[in-house]
Every structure is written in structure tokens, then in C-alpha cells.
PDB file of C-alpha atoms in Angstrom:
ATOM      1  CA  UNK C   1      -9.385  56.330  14.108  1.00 92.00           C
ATOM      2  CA  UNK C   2     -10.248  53.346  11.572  1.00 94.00           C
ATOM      3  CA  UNK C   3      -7.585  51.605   9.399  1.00 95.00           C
ATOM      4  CA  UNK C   4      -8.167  50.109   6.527  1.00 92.00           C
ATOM      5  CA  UNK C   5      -4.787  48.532   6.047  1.00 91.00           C
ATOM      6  CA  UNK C   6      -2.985  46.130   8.677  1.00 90.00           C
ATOM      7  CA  UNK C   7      -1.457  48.915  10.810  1.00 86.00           C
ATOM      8  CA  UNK C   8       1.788  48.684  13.309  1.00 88.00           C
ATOM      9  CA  UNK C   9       1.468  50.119  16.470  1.00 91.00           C
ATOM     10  CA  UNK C  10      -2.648  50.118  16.679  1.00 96.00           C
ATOM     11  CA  UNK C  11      -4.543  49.929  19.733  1.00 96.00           C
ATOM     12  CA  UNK C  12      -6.658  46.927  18.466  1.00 96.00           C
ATOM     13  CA  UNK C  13      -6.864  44.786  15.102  1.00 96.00           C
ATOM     14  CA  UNK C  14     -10.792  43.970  14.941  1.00 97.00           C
ATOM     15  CA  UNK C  15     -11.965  41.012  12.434  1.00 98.00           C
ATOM     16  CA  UNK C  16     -15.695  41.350  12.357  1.00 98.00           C
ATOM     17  CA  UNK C  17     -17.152  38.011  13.155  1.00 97.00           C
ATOM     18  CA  UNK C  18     -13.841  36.689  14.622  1.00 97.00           C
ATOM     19  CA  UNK C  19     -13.046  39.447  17.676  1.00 97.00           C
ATOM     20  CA  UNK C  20     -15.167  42.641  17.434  1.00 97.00           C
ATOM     21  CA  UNK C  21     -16.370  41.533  21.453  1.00 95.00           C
ATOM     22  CA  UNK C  22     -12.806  42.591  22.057  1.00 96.00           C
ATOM     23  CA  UNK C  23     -12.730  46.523  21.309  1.00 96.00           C
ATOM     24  CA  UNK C  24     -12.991  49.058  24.015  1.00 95.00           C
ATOM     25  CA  UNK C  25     -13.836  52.465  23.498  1.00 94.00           C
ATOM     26  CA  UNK C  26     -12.099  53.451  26.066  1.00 92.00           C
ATOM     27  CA  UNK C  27      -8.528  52.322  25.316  1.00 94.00           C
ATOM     28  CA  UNK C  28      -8.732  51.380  21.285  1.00 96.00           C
ATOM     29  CA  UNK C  29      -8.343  54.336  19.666  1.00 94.00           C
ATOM     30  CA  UNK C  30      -6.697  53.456  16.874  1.00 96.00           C
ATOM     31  CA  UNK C  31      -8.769  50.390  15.391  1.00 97.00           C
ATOM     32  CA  UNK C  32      -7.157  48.490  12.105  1.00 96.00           C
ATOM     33  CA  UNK C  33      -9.712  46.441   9.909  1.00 96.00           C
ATOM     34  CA  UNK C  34      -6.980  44.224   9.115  1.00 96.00           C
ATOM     35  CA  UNK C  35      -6.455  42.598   5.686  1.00 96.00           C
ATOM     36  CA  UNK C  36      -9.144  41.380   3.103  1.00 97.00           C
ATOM     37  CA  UNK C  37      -6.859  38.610   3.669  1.00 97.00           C
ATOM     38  CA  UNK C  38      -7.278  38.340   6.620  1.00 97.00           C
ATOM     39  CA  UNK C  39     -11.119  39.222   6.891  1.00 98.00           C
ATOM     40  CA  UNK C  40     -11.370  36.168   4.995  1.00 98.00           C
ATOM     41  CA  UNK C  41      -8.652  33.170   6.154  1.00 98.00           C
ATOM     42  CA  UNK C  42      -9.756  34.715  10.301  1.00 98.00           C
ATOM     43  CA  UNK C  43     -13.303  33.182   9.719  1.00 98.00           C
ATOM     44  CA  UNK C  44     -12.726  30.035   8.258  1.00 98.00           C
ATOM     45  CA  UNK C  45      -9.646  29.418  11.139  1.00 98.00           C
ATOM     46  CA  UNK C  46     -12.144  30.392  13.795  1.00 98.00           C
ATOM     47  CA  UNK C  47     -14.965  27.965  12.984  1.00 99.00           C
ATOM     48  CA  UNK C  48     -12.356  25.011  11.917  1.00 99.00           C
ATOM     49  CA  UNK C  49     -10.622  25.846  15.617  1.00 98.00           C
ATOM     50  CA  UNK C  50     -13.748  25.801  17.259  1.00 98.00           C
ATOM     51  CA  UNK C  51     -15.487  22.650  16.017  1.00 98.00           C
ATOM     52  CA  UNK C  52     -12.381  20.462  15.957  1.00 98.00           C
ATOM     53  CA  UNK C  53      -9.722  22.291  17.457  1.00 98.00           C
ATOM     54  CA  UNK C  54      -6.936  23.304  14.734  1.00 98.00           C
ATOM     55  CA  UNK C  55      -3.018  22.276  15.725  1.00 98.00           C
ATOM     56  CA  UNK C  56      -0.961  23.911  13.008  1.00 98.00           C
ATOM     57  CA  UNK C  57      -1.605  25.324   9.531  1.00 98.00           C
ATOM     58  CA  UNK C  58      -0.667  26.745   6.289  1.00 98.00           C
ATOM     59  CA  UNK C  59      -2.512  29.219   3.712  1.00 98.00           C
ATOM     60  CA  UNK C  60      -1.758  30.769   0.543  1.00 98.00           C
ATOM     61  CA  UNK C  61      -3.802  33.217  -0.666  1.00 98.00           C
ATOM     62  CA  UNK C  62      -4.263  33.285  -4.634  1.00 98.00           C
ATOM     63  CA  UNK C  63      -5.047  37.070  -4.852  1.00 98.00           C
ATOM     64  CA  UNK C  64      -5.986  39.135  -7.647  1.00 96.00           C
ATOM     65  CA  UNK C  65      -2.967  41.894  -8.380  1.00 94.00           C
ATOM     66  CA  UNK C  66      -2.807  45.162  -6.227  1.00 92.00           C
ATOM     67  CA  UNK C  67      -1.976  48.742  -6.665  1.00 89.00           C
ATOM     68  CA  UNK C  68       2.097  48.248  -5.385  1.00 87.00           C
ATOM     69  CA  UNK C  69       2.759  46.286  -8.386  1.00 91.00           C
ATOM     70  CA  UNK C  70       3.850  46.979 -12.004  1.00 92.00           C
ATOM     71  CA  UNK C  71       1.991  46.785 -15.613  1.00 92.00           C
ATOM     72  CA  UNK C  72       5.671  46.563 -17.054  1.00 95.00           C
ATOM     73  CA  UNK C  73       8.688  44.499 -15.312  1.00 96.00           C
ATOM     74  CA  UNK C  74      10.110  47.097 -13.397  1.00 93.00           C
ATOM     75  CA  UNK C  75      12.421  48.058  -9.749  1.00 91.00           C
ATOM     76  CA  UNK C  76      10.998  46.572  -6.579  1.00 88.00           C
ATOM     77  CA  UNK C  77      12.185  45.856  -3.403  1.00 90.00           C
ATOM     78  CA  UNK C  78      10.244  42.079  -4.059  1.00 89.00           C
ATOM     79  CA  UNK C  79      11.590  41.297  -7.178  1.00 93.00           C
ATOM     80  CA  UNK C  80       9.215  39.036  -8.133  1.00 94.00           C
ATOM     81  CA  UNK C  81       6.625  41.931  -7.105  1.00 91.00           C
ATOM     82  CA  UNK C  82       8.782  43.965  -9.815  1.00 94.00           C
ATOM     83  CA  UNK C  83       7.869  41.924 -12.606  1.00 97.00           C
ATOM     84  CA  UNK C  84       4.784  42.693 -14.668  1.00 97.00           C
ATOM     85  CA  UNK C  85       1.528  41.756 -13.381  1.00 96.00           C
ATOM     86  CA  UNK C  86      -1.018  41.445 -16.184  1.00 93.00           C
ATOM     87  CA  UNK C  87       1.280  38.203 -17.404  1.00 96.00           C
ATOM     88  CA  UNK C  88       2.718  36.303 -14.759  1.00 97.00           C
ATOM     89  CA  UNK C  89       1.716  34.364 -11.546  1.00 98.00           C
ATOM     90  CA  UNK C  90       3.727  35.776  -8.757  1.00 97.00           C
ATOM     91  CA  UNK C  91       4.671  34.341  -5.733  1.00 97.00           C
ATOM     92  CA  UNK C  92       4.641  36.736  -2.691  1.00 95.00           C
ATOM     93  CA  UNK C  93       4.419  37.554   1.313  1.00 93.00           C
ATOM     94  CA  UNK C  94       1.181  38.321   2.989  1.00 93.00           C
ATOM     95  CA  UNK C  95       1.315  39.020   6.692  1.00 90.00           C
ATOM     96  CA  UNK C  96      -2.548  37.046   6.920  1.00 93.00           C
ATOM     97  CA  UNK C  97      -1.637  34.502   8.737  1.00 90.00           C
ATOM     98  CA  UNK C  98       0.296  35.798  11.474  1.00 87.00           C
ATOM     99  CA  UNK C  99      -2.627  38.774  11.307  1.00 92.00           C
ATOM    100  CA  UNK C 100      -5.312  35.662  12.405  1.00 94.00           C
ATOM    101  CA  UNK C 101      -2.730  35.368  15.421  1.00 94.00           C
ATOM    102  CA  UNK C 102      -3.826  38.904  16.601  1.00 94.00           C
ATOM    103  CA  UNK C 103      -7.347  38.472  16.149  1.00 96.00           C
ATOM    104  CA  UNK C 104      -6.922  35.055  17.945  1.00 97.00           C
ATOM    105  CA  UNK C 105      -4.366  34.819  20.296  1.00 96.00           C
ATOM    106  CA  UNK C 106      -4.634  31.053  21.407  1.00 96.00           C
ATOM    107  CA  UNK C 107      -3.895  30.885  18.034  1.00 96.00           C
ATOM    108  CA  UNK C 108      -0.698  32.892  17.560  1.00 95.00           C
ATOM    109  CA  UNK C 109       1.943  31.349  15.930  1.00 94.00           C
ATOM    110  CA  UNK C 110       0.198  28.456  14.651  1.00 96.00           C
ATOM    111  CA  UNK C 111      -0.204  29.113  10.792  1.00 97.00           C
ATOM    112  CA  UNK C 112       1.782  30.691   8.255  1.00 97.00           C
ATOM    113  CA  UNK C 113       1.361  31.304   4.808  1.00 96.00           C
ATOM    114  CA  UNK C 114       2.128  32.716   0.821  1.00 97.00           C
ATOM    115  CA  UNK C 115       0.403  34.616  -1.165  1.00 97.00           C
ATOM    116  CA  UNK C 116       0.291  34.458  -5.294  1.00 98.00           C
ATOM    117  CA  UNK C 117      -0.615  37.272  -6.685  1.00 97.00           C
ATOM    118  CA  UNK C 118      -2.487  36.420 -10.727  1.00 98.00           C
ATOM    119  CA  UNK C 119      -3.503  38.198 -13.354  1.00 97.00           C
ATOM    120  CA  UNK C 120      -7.335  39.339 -12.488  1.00 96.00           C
ATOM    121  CA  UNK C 121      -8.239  42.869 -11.351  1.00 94.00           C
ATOM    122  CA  UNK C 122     -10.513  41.413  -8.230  1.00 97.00           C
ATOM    123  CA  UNK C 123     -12.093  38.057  -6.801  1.00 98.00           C
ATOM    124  CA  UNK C 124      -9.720  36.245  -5.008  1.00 98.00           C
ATOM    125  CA  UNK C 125      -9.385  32.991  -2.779  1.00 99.00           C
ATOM    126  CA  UNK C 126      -7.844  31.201   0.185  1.00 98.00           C
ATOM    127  CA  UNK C 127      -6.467  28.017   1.001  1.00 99.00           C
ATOM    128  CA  UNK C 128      -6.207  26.886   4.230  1.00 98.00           C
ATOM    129  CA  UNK C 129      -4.467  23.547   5.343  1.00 99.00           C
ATOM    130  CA  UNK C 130      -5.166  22.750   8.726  1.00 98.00           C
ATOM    131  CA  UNK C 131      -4.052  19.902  11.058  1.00 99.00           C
ATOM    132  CA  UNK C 132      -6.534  18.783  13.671  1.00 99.00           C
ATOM    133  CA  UNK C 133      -7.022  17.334  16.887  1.00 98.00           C
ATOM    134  CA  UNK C 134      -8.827  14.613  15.492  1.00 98.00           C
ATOM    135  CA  UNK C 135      -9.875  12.744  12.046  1.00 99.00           C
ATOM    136  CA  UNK C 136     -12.665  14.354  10.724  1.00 98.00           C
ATOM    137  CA  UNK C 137     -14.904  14.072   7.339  1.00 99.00           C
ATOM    138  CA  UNK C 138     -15.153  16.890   4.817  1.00 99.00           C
ATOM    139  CA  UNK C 139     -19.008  16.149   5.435  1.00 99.00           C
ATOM    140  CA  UNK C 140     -18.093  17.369   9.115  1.00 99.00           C
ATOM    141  CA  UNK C 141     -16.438  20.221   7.893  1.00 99.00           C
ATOM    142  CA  UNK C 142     -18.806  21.746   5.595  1.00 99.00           C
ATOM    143  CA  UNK C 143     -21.792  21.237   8.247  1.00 99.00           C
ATOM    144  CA  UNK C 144     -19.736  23.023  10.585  1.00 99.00           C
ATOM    145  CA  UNK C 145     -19.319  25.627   8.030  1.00 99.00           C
ATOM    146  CA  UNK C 146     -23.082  25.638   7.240  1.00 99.00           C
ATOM    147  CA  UNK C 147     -23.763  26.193  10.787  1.00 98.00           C
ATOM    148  CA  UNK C 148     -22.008  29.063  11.237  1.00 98.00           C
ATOM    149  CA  UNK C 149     -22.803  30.716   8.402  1.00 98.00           C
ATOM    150  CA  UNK C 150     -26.680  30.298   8.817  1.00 98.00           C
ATOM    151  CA  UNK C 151     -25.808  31.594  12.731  1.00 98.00           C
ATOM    152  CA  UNK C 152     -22.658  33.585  14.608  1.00 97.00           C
ATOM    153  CA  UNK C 153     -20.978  34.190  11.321  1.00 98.00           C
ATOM    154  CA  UNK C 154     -24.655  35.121   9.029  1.00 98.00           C
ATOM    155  CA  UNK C 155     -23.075  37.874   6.686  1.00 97.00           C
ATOM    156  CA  UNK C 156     -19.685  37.461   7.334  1.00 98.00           C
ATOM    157  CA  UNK C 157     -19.153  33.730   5.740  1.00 99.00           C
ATOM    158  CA  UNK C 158     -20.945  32.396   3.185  1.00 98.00           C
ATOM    159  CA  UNK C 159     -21.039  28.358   2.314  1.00 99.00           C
ATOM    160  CA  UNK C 160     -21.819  28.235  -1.562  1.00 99.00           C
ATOM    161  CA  UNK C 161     -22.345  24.247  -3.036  1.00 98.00           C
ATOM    162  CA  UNK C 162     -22.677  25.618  -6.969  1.00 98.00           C
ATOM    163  CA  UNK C 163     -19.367  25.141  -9.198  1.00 98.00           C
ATOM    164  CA  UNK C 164     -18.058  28.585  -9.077  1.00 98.00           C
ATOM    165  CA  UNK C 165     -14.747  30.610 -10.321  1.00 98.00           C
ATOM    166  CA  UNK C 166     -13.277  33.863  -9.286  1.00 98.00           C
ATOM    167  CA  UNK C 167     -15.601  36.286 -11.277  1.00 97.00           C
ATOM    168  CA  UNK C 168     -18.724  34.414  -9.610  1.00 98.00           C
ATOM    169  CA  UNK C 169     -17.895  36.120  -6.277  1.00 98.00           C
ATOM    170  CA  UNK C 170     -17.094  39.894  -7.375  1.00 98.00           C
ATOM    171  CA  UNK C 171     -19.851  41.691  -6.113  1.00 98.00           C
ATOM    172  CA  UNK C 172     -20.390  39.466  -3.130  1.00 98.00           C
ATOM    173  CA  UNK C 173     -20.790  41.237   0.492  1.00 98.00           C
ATOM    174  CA  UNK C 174     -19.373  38.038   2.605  1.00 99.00           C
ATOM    175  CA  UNK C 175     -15.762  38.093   3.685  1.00 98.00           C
ATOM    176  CA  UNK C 176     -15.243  34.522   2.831  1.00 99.00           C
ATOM    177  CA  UNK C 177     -17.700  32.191   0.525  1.00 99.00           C
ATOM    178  CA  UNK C 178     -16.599  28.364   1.589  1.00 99.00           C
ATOM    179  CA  UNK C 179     -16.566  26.603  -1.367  1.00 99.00           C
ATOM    180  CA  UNK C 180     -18.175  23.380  -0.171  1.00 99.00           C
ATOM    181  CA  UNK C 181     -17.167  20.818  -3.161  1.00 99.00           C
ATOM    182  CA  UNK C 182     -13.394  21.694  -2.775  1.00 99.00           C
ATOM    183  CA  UNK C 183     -13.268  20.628   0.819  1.00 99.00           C
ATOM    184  CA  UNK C 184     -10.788  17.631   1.452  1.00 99.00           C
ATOM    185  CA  UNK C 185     -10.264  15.786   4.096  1.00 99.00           C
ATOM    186  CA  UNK C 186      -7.653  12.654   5.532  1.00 98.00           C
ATOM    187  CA  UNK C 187      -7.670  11.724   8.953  1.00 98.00           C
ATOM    188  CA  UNK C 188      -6.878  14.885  11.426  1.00 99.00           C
ATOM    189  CA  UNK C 189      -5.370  17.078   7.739  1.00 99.00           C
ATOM    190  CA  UNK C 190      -8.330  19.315   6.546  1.00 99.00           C
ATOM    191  CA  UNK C 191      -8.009  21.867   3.060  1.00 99.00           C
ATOM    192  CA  UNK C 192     -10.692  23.802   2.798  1.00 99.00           C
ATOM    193  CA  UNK C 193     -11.240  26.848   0.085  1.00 99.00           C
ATOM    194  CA  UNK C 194     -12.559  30.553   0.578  1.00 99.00           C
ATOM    195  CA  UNK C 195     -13.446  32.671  -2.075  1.00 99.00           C
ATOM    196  CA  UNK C 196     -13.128  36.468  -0.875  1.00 99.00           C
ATOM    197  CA  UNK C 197     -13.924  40.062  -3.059  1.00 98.00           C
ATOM    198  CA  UNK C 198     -11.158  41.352  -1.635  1.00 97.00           C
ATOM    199  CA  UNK C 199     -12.309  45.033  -2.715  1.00 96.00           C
ATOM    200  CA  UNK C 200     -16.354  44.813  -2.096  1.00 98.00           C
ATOM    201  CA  UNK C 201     -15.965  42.412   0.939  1.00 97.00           C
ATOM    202  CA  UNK C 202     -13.660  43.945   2.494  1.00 97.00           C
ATOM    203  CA  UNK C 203     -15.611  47.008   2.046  1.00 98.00           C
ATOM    204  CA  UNK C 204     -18.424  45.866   3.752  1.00 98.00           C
ATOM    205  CA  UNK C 205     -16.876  44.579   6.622  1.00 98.00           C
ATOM    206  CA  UNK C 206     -15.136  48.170   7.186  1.00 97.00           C
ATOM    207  CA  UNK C 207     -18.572  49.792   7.029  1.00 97.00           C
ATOM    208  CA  UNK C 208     -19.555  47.477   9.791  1.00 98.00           C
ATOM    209  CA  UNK C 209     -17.017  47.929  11.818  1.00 97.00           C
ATOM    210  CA  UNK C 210     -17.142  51.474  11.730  1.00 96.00           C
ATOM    211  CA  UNK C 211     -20.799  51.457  12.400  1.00 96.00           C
ATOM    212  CA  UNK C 212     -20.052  48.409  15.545  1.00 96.00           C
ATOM    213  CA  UNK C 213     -17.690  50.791  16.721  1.00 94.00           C
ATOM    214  CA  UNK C 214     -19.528  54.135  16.849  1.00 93.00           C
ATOM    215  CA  UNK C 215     -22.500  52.641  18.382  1.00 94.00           C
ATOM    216  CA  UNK C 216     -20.217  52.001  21.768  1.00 91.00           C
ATOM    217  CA  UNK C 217     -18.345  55.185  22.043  1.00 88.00           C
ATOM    218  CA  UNK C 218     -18.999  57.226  25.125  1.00 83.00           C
ATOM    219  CA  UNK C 219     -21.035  59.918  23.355  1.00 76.00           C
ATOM    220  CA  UNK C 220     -22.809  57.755  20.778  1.00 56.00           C
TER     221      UNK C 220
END
């Protein structure tokens, strides 16, 4: 069985590009995609880990409004979730951060995070602060970035250099587009940006799994 929500109790939480070596047929048989969230901050951690080793972090996800909240202000357990989407910016919880600790588990317990939920129906994006074993450049970042999306990560990330707001990246198939000119960097403290569909991306990335997965079952 295939999730396509964070789930509690699962077998196995698979983030293609970041873990999918990890499932076993044989013991995962319930299988949660994760978050778009997470489909898109797990990338972006793995490659920034893995080129310059990441210490600690924080995200915040600035994500376009979802189905749990409210056109009018209105009950909810989140009271700022209760109040009316379509006119305010409202600060939330995402569980995307601790999710990345799942998916990487040298990692667990390292980053936390908010999410803001704003007034646009999809095209969302991620900001990840990182503090690294060393000083780096944001030059050094973005190549890093460019390397892995032109290799492990082809289809998954995607590093975009063009001035570009949310509605640019509706439509787009990649889990996470790095947005190269917002990259900062000052000594070993990185920022770096991710723009994510978090409906068509996401989608994507739960057709692949479910195709990754099916290919190694027993009877496939």
C-alpha cells in the first residue's frame, strides 16, 4: 500500500532521490510518499549534507493554502489555521523537517522548521538555513546543486538561474527547482531557496515511486 500523505505507523517513508535504495519488498508494505514538503526540503538537505556536511538547520516553507483551511474565519483546532485563507498570511506547523529525519537518519533531529501558509491556490517554496562544517561560497553551493541535478538527482531537482516567482513553477515535474540567484552565503551559514508545485510535483514523484516500487515486488 502507497501513501500519499505522511503516514504514522508505516513500514517505510520513501523520498525519491533521497532514500528509495532503502525499501524492501519484503518487509515495507505500507510505503508513505511523504510530504510535497518534504519531497522538496529532503533533496536540497541531502546534496547540502553531502558536499559540505550540514550541522543544524531551520526551514519554513511558504506554501500555497490547502484543503483543511477556511474561505471564511472560522473554528479550528490551529487558530490561526481558522482564519480565512484567501486574505491573510498564516503562520503554521509542518512536520517537513523532522520528516527529512526519517528519510535521513544521520540527520534526525538536526532541523526544524514553520510553515506559512499565503494566499495562492499552488506553487510554493522552501527555505532552508543550514549551518556547515565549513565556510563555503554560494558559488560552491549552486555548483554543487548543478551537479546533482544534471546527475543522481536528474528529474527530481531542478537548478533554474532566470528571475522567477511562484506561478513560474506550476506545471513543473521537479520536486524542488533551486533558485540559484537567491542563494546566500557567510562563512559555514548557507540559505538557499526551493521552489516546489506542491500538487504536480508531488504528483510525479508518487507516480515514480509507485512504478520504483512495483518493479521490485516478488511477482513483478
Amino acid at each position: 500500500m502507497l501513501l500519499s500523505v505522511p503516514g504514522k505507523g508505516v513500514d517505510a517513508t520513501i523520498v525519491m532521490g533521497v532514500n528509495e535504495g532503502t525499501y524492501d519488498p519484503e518487509h515495507d508494505h505500507v510505503v508513505s510518499n511523504a510530504s510535497c514538503t518534504a519531497n522538496c526540503v529532503a533533496p536540497v538537505v541531502k546534496v547540502v549534507d553531502e558536499h559540505f556536511g550540514l550541522v543544524k538547520g531551520l526551514m519554513t516553507t511558504i506554501h500555497g493554502y490547502t484543503d483543511d483551511q477556511v474561505v471564511l474565519d472560522g473554528p479550528h483546532k490551529d487558530l490561526r489555521r481558522g482564519r480565512s485563507a484567501a486574505v491573510n498570511i498564516i503562520p503554521t506547523s509542518t512536520g517537513a523537517a523532522r520528516a527529512v529525519g526519517l528519510v535521513l537518519p544521520e540527520l534526525s533531529g538536526t532541523l526544524d522548521g514553520i510553515a506559512v501558509r499565503v494566499p495562492v491556490e499552488d506553487g510554493s517554496l522552501t527555505d532552508l538555513s543550514a549551518v556547515l562544517d565549513r565556510p563555503v561560497t554560494a558559488d560552491e553551493v549552486n555548483a554543487a546543486f548543478r551537479e546533482a541535478a544534471d546527475g543522481p538527482l536528474k528529474g527530481v531537482l531542478r537548478v533554474s538561474h532566470a528571475p522567477i516567482v511562484s506561478r513560474d513553477i506550476v506545471g513543473d515535474p521537479a520536486s524542488c527547482v533551486l533558485d540559484a540567484p537567491l542563494t546566500q552565503a557567510h562563512g559555514e551559514l548557507v540559505k538557499v531557496f526551493g521552489w516546489y508545485d506542491n500538487e504536480w510535483g508531488y504528483t510525479n514523484r508518487l507516480l515514480d515511486l509507485t512504478e520504483y516500487g512495483a518493479a521490485r515486488l516478488p511477482y513483478a
